């Protein structure tokens, strides 16, 4: 059996913990990866918050991704670098955890999360409580061995509709099986919201490139008002859409959405900027 939490785990060690209030952690990005998406950096911060919330609930309940007020993408993290992670818990109750957090590399900011909300659900639905408790004790002690993460291929996107400079729609084909489902989650596989976000950013970048001045290079700068309305399951087909709201002074403001079987499962807003601006 593969090592627990090796295919989609981004906390190697919890370096400081104040029960139900805050935590600090680290993750060593394996040097052999071709890249490391900023969406996975967001996943690392969210996972650290989840460990705090689960421990506070004595591993009876765990949070799942639902709402994110604002994510600021202010830097980049590269293979071989060390992510320093931090979370501040605004509240941690039986029904939900509310938190913010950050990630840095050598004191340089990479990402900031604000006003995130994770509904708390029974742990037994997703994993074995005692196994999670053991993993938490390891993370708070010597930590997990680094360089376990093997990387994840970008999800397959197929363009299905295009209005130049205004809208793009694409089909996202969620694999029926993949190593990351073993971590997310062992008893109830769910397609990670951060992988959906990564696909939405790639589609939004493509639309922004049709509108913003060419030759300057683009980067995602901000994601806001993200709502995950339902779990995305292995093998499902997701239609993702991005619509241009405005493009001014090197900044494209777009909406993003995801739909499964005609039902909206995710919404949000995004800013794509020319490098050097925003």
Short mmCIF file of C-alpha atoms in Angstrom, two decimals:
data_model
loop_
_atom_site.label_atom_id
_atom_site.label_comp_id
_atom_site.label_asym_id
_atom_site.label_seq_id
_atom_site.Cartn_x
_atom_site.Cartn_y
_atom_site.Cartn_z
CA UNK A 1 0.00 0.00 0.00
CA UNK A 2 1.40 3.46 -0.85
CA UNK A 3 2.37 5.75 1.99
CA UNK A 4 -0.57 7.71 3.37
CA UNK A 5 -0.68 11.28 2.23
CA UNK A 6 2.01 11.11 -0.40
CA UNK A 7 0.07 11.90 -3.61
CA UNK A 8 -1.79 15.07 -2.56
CA UNK A 9 -0.37 16.23 0.75
CA UNK A 10 1.42 19.56 1.12
CA UNK A 11 2.31 19.81 4.80
CA UNK A 12 5.51 17.98 5.77
CA UNK A 13 5.63 19.26 9.33
CA UNK A 14 3.63 21.44 11.70
CA UNK A 15 6.20 23.65 13.39
CA UNK A 16 3.93 25.60 15.77
CA UNK A 17 0.36 25.07 16.98
CA UNK A 18 -1.99 27.07 19.17
CA UNK A 19 -5.07 24.87 19.57
CA UNK A 20 -7.92 26.14 17.43
CA UNK A 21 -6.24 29.50 16.89
CA UNK A 22 -3.20 29.39 14.62
CA UNK A 23 -0.49 27.18 13.22
CA UNK A 24 2.72 27.28 11.23
CA UNK A 25 4.02 24.58 8.93
CA UNK A 26 6.46 23.73 6.14
CA UNK A 27 6.43 21.88 2.86
CA UNK A 28 9.48 21.07 0.77
CA UNK A 29 8.56 21.23 -2.92
CA UNK A 30 10.31 18.27 -4.57
CA UNK A 31 13.18 19.44 -6.75
CA UNK A 32 12.39 16.99 -9.55
CA UNK A 33 9.00 18.47 -10.45
CA UNK A 34 8.67 20.45 -13.70
CA UNK A 35 6.70 23.18 -11.85
CA UNK A 36 4.49 23.77 -8.84
CA UNK A 37 1.16 25.53 -9.38
CA UNK A 38 0.21 28.40 -7.09
CA UNK A 39 -3.12 26.61 -6.69
CA UNK A 40 -1.22 23.84 -4.90
CA UNK A 41 0.28 26.48 -2.63
CA UNK A 42 -3.29 27.45 -1.74
CA UNK A 43 -4.01 23.76 -1.13
CA UNK A 44 -1.07 23.62 1.30
CA UNK A 45 -2.43 26.52 3.35
CA UNK A 46 -5.91 24.98 3.34
CA UNK A 47 -4.53 21.63 4.47
CA UNK A 48 -2.73 23.24 7.39
CA UNK A 49 -6.02 24.89 8.43
CA UNK A 50 -7.76 21.52 8.10
CA UNK A 51 -5.26 19.88 10.50
CA UNK A 52 -5.89 22.63 13.05
CA UNK A 53 -9.66 22.23 12.72
CA UNK A 54 -9.59 18.42 12.88
CA UNK A 55 -7.37 18.41 15.95
CA UNK A 56 -9.59 20.98 17.67
CA UNK A 57 -12.61 18.74 16.94
CA UNK A 58 -10.72 15.71 18.31
CA UNK A 59 -10.84 14.16 14.83
CA UNK A 60 -14.61 13.79 14.92
CA UNK A 61 -15.19 16.35 12.17
CA UNK A 62 -13.17 17.80 9.27
CA UNK A 63 -13.58 20.84 7.00
CA UNK A 64 -14.14 20.72 3.25
CA UNK A 65 -13.61 23.55 0.77
CA UNK A 66 -16.68 25.75 0.28
CA UNK A 67 -16.08 29.52 0.34
CA UNK A 68 -13.06 31.75 -0.20
CA UNK A 69 -13.45 35.49 0.06
CA UNK A 70 -10.14 36.41 -1.53
CA UNK A 71 -6.93 34.75 -2.64
CA UNK A 72 -4.05 37.04 -3.58
CA UNK A 73 -1.38 35.46 -5.78
CA UNK A 74 1.60 37.68 -5.08
CA UNK A 75 4.55 35.47 -5.96
CA UNK A 76 5.61 32.05 -7.18
CA UNK A 77 7.07 28.92 -5.64
CA UNK A 78 9.46 26.70 -7.57
CA UNK A 79 10.55 23.08 -7.27
CA UNK A 80 13.33 22.71 -4.71
CA UNK A 81 12.09 25.61 -2.57
CA UNK A 82 10.65 25.45 0.96
CA UNK A 83 7.16 26.75 1.58
CA UNK A 84 6.62 28.35 4.97
CA UNK A 85 2.90 28.19 5.80
CA UNK A 86 0.73 30.00 8.31
CA UNK A 87 -2.95 30.03 9.23
CA UNK A 88 -4.94 32.21 11.59
CA UNK A 89 -8.27 30.75 12.73
CA UNK A 90 -11.07 33.30 13.15
CA UNK A 91 -13.47 30.69 14.51
CA UNK A 92 -13.55 26.90 14.74
CA UNK A 93 -16.94 25.52 15.66
CA UNK A 94 -18.71 22.20 15.17
CA UNK A 95 -20.34 23.40 11.94
CA UNK A 96 -17.56 25.40 10.23
CA UNK A 97 -14.04 26.79 10.43
CA UNK A 98 -13.26 30.35 9.29
CA UNK A 99 -9.64 31.20 8.61
CA UNK A 100 -7.04 33.14 6.68
CA UNK A 101 -3.50 32.19 5.83
CA UNK A 102 -0.35 32.77 3.88
CA UNK A 103 2.58 31.06 2.20
CA UNK A 104 6.12 32.40 1.82
CA UNK A 105 9.43 31.29 0.34
CA UNK A 106 12.49 32.67 2.15
CA UNK A 107 10.32 35.49 3.62
CA UNK A 108 9.06 36.47 0.16
CA UNK A 109 5.23 36.31 0.02
CA UNK A 110 3.72 33.86 -2.44
CA UNK A 111 0.04 33.75 -1.54
CA UNK A 112 -2.51 35.18 0.89
CA UNK A 113 -5.91 33.70 1.75
CA UNK A 114 -8.65 35.80 3.34
CA UNK A 115 -12.11 34.95 4.68
CA UNK A 116 -12.12 31.24 3.91
CA UNK A 117 -14.96 29.09 5.24
CA UNK A 118 -14.93 25.29 5.45
CA UNK A 119 -18.05 23.45 6.59
CA UNK A 120 -17.23 20.74 9.13
CA UNK A 121 -18.45 17.24 8.24
CA UNK A 122 -18.07 13.88 10.02
CA UNK A 123 -14.51 12.60 9.65
CA UNK A 124 -15.69 9.00 9.23
CA UNK A 125 -17.17 9.88 5.84
CA UNK A 126 -13.72 10.70 4.49
CA UNK A 127 -11.05 8.81 6.44
CA UNK A 128 -10.31 6.72 9.51
CA UNK A 129 -10.13 9.03 12.55
CA UNK A 130 -7.39 7.07 14.30
CA UNK A 131 -5.24 7.07 11.15
CA UNK A 132 -5.63 10.84 10.90
CA UNK A 133 -4.74 11.20 14.57
CA UNK A 134 -1.54 9.23 13.96
CA UNK A 135 -0.65 11.35 10.94
CA UNK A 136 -1.21 14.52 12.97
CA UNK A 137 1.09 13.29 15.74
CA UNK A 138 3.76 12.58 13.14
CA UNK A 139 3.37 16.05 11.58
CA UNK A 140 3.68 17.70 15.00
CA UNK A 141 6.76 15.62 15.78
CA UNK A 142 9.51 14.66 13.37
CA UNK A 143 7.30 15.31 10.35
CA UNK A 144 6.74 13.32 7.18
CA UNK A 145 9.70 12.57 4.88
CA UNK A 146 9.98 15.31 2.22
CA UNK A 147 9.84 14.86 -1.56
CA UNK A 148 6.92 12.40 -1.47
CA UNK A 149 4.73 14.33 -3.92
CA UNK A 150 5.19 12.97 -7.47
CA UNK A 151 3.38 15.78 -9.30
CA UNK A 152 0.02 15.85 -11.06
CA UNK A 153 -0.55 16.12 -14.82
CA UNK A 154 -2.70 19.10 -15.80
CA UNK A 155 -6.34 18.02 -16.20
CA UNK A 156 -7.46 17.50 -19.79
CA UNK A 157 -9.32 20.54 -21.19
CA UNK A 158 -11.25 20.50 -24.47
CA UNK A 159 -12.54 23.82 -25.85
CA UNK A 160 -16.25 23.63 -26.71
CA UNK A 161 -17.29 27.25 -27.31
CA UNK A 162 -15.58 30.57 -27.94
CA UNK A 163 -16.62 34.19 -28.41
CA UNK A 164 -13.28 35.96 -29.04
CA UNK A 165 -12.40 38.35 -26.24
CA UNK A 166 -15.68 37.68 -24.42
CA UNK A 167 -16.17 34.06 -23.39
CA UNK A 168 -14.55 30.63 -23.39
CA UNK A 169 -16.13 27.33 -22.43
CA UNK A 170 -14.27 24.05 -22.09
CA UNK A 171 -14.86 20.49 -20.93
CA UNK A 172 -12.77 19.32 -18.00
CA UNK A 173 -12.46 15.55 -17.93
CA UNK A 174 -12.03 14.36 -14.34
CA UNK A 175 -10.21 11.00 -14.28
CA UNK A 176 -12.13 8.01 -13.00
CA UNK A 177 -9.08 7.07 -10.94
CA UNK A 178 -5.89 8.90 -9.99
CA UNK A 179 -3.35 8.67 -7.15
CA UNK A 180 -4.52 11.95 -5.60
CA UNK A 181 -7.94 10.45 -4.86
CA UNK A 182 -6.20 8.21 -2.32
CA UNK A 183 -5.42 11.32 -0.28
CA UNK A 184 -8.51 13.33 -1.22
CA UNK A 185 -10.11 11.35 0.34
CA UNK A 186 -9.47 7.66 1.23
CA UNK A 187 -13.11 6.80 1.99
CA UNK A 188 -14.82 9.34 -0.29
CA UNK A 189 -12.82 10.38 -3.38
CA UNK A 190 -13.44 14.00 -4.37
CA UNK A 191 -11.83 16.05 -7.14
CA UNK A 192 -9.85 18.80 -5.35
CA UNK A 193 -11.27 22.31 -5.66
CA UNK A 194 -7.74 23.63 -6.18
CA UNK A 195 -7.31 21.48 -9.30
CA UNK A 196 -10.58 22.90 -10.63
CA UNK A 197 -9.27 26.38 -9.86
CA UNK A 198 -6.03 25.62 -11.70
CA UNK A 199 -8.02 24.65 -14.81
CA UNK A 200 -10.15 27.79 -14.51
CA UNK A 201 -7.05 29.97 -14.25
CA UNK A 202 -5.59 28.39 -17.38
CA UNK A 203 -8.82 29.08 -19.29
CA UNK A 204 -9.04 32.65 -17.95
CA UNK A 205 -5.41 33.28 -18.92
CA UNK A 206 -6.24 32.19 -22.46
CA UNK A 207 -9.20 34.59 -22.66
CA UNK A 208 -7.23 37.44 -21.11
CA UNK A 209 -4.49 36.95 -23.72
CA UNK A 210 -7.08 37.74 -26.40
CA UNK A 211 -7.86 41.08 -24.77
CA UNK A 212 -4.86 42.52 -22.94
CA UNK A 213 -1.95 44.10 -24.86
CA UNK A 214 0.33 41.41 -26.31
CA UNK A 215 3.98 40.87 -25.53
CA UNK A 216 3.92 41.69 -21.79
CA UNK A 217 3.22 38.26 -20.29
CA UNK A 218 0.30 37.53 -17.99
CA UNK A 219 -0.14 36.22 -14.46
CA UNK A 220 -3.12 35.53 -12.20
CA UNK A 221 -3.24 38.12 -9.42
CA UNK A 222 -6.46 37.63 -7.49
CA UNK A 223 -9.31 35.15 -7.08
CA UNK A 224 -12.40 36.28 -5.17
CA UNK A 225 -15.87 35.17 -4.10
CA UNK A 226 -15.18 31.48 -4.76
CA UNK A 227 -18.09 29.19 -3.91
CA UNK A 228 -17.94 25.39 -4.15
CA UNK A 229 -21.57 24.27 -4.18
CA UNK A 230 -21.12 20.50 -4.60
CA UNK A 231 -18.46 17.80 -4.65
CA UNK A 232 -16.99 16.85 -8.03
CA UNK A 233 -16.61 13.09 -8.25
CA UNK A 234 -14.21 10.78 -10.11
CA UNK A 235 -15.13 10.37 -13.78
CA UNK A 236 -17.48 13.34 -13.98
CA UNK A 237 -17.40 15.80 -16.87
CA UNK A 238 -17.21 19.43 -15.78
CA UNK A 239 -18.02 22.31 -18.11
CA UNK A 240 -15.96 25.31 -17.09
CA UNK A 241 -16.61 28.80 -18.37
CA UNK A 242 -14.88 32.16 -18.11
CA UNK A 243 -16.49 35.44 -19.13
CA UNK A 244 -14.72 38.77 -19.57
CA UNK A 245 -16.19 41.54 -17.41
CA UNK A 246 -13.67 44.25 -18.25
CA UNK A 247 -10.11 44.76 -19.46
CA UNK A 248 -8.47 48.04 -18.50
CA UNK A 249 -4.96 49.27 -17.69
CA UNK A 250 -3.38 45.85 -18.02
CA UNK A 251 -5.95 44.08 -15.80
CA UNK A 252 -8.64 41.67 -16.98
CA UNK A 253 -11.58 41.10 -14.63
CA UNK A 254 -13.36 37.81 -15.35
CA UNK A 255 -15.97 35.50 -13.89
CA UNK A 256 -15.43 31.73 -13.74
CA UNK A 257 -17.88 28.91 -13.23
CA UNK A 258 -18.13 25.13 -13.28
CA UNK A 259 -21.17 23.02 -14.17
CA UNK A 260 -21.84 19.28 -13.83
CA UNK A 261 -24.92 17.71 -15.48
CA UNK A 262 -26.46 21.16 -15.91
CA UNK A 263 -26.02 22.10 -12.23
CA UNK A 264 -23.70 24.94 -11.22
CA UNK A 265 -21.09 23.52 -8.83
CA UNK A 266 -18.56 26.38 -8.60
CA UNK A 267 -18.42 30.13 -9.17
CA UNK A 268 -15.89 32.90 -8.64
CA UNK A 269 -14.15 35.99 -9.97
CA UNK A 270 -10.60 36.37 -11.18
CA UNK A 271 -8.09 39.07 -12.09
CA UNK A 272 -5.41 38.43 -14.69
CA UNK A 273 -2.76 41.13 -15.01
CA UNK A 274 0.14 41.97 -17.26
CA UNK A 275 3.39 41.15 -15.49
CA UNK A 276 4.73 44.19 -13.74
CA UNK A 277 1.27 45.62 -13.04
CA UNK A 278 -1.29 44.99 -10.31
#
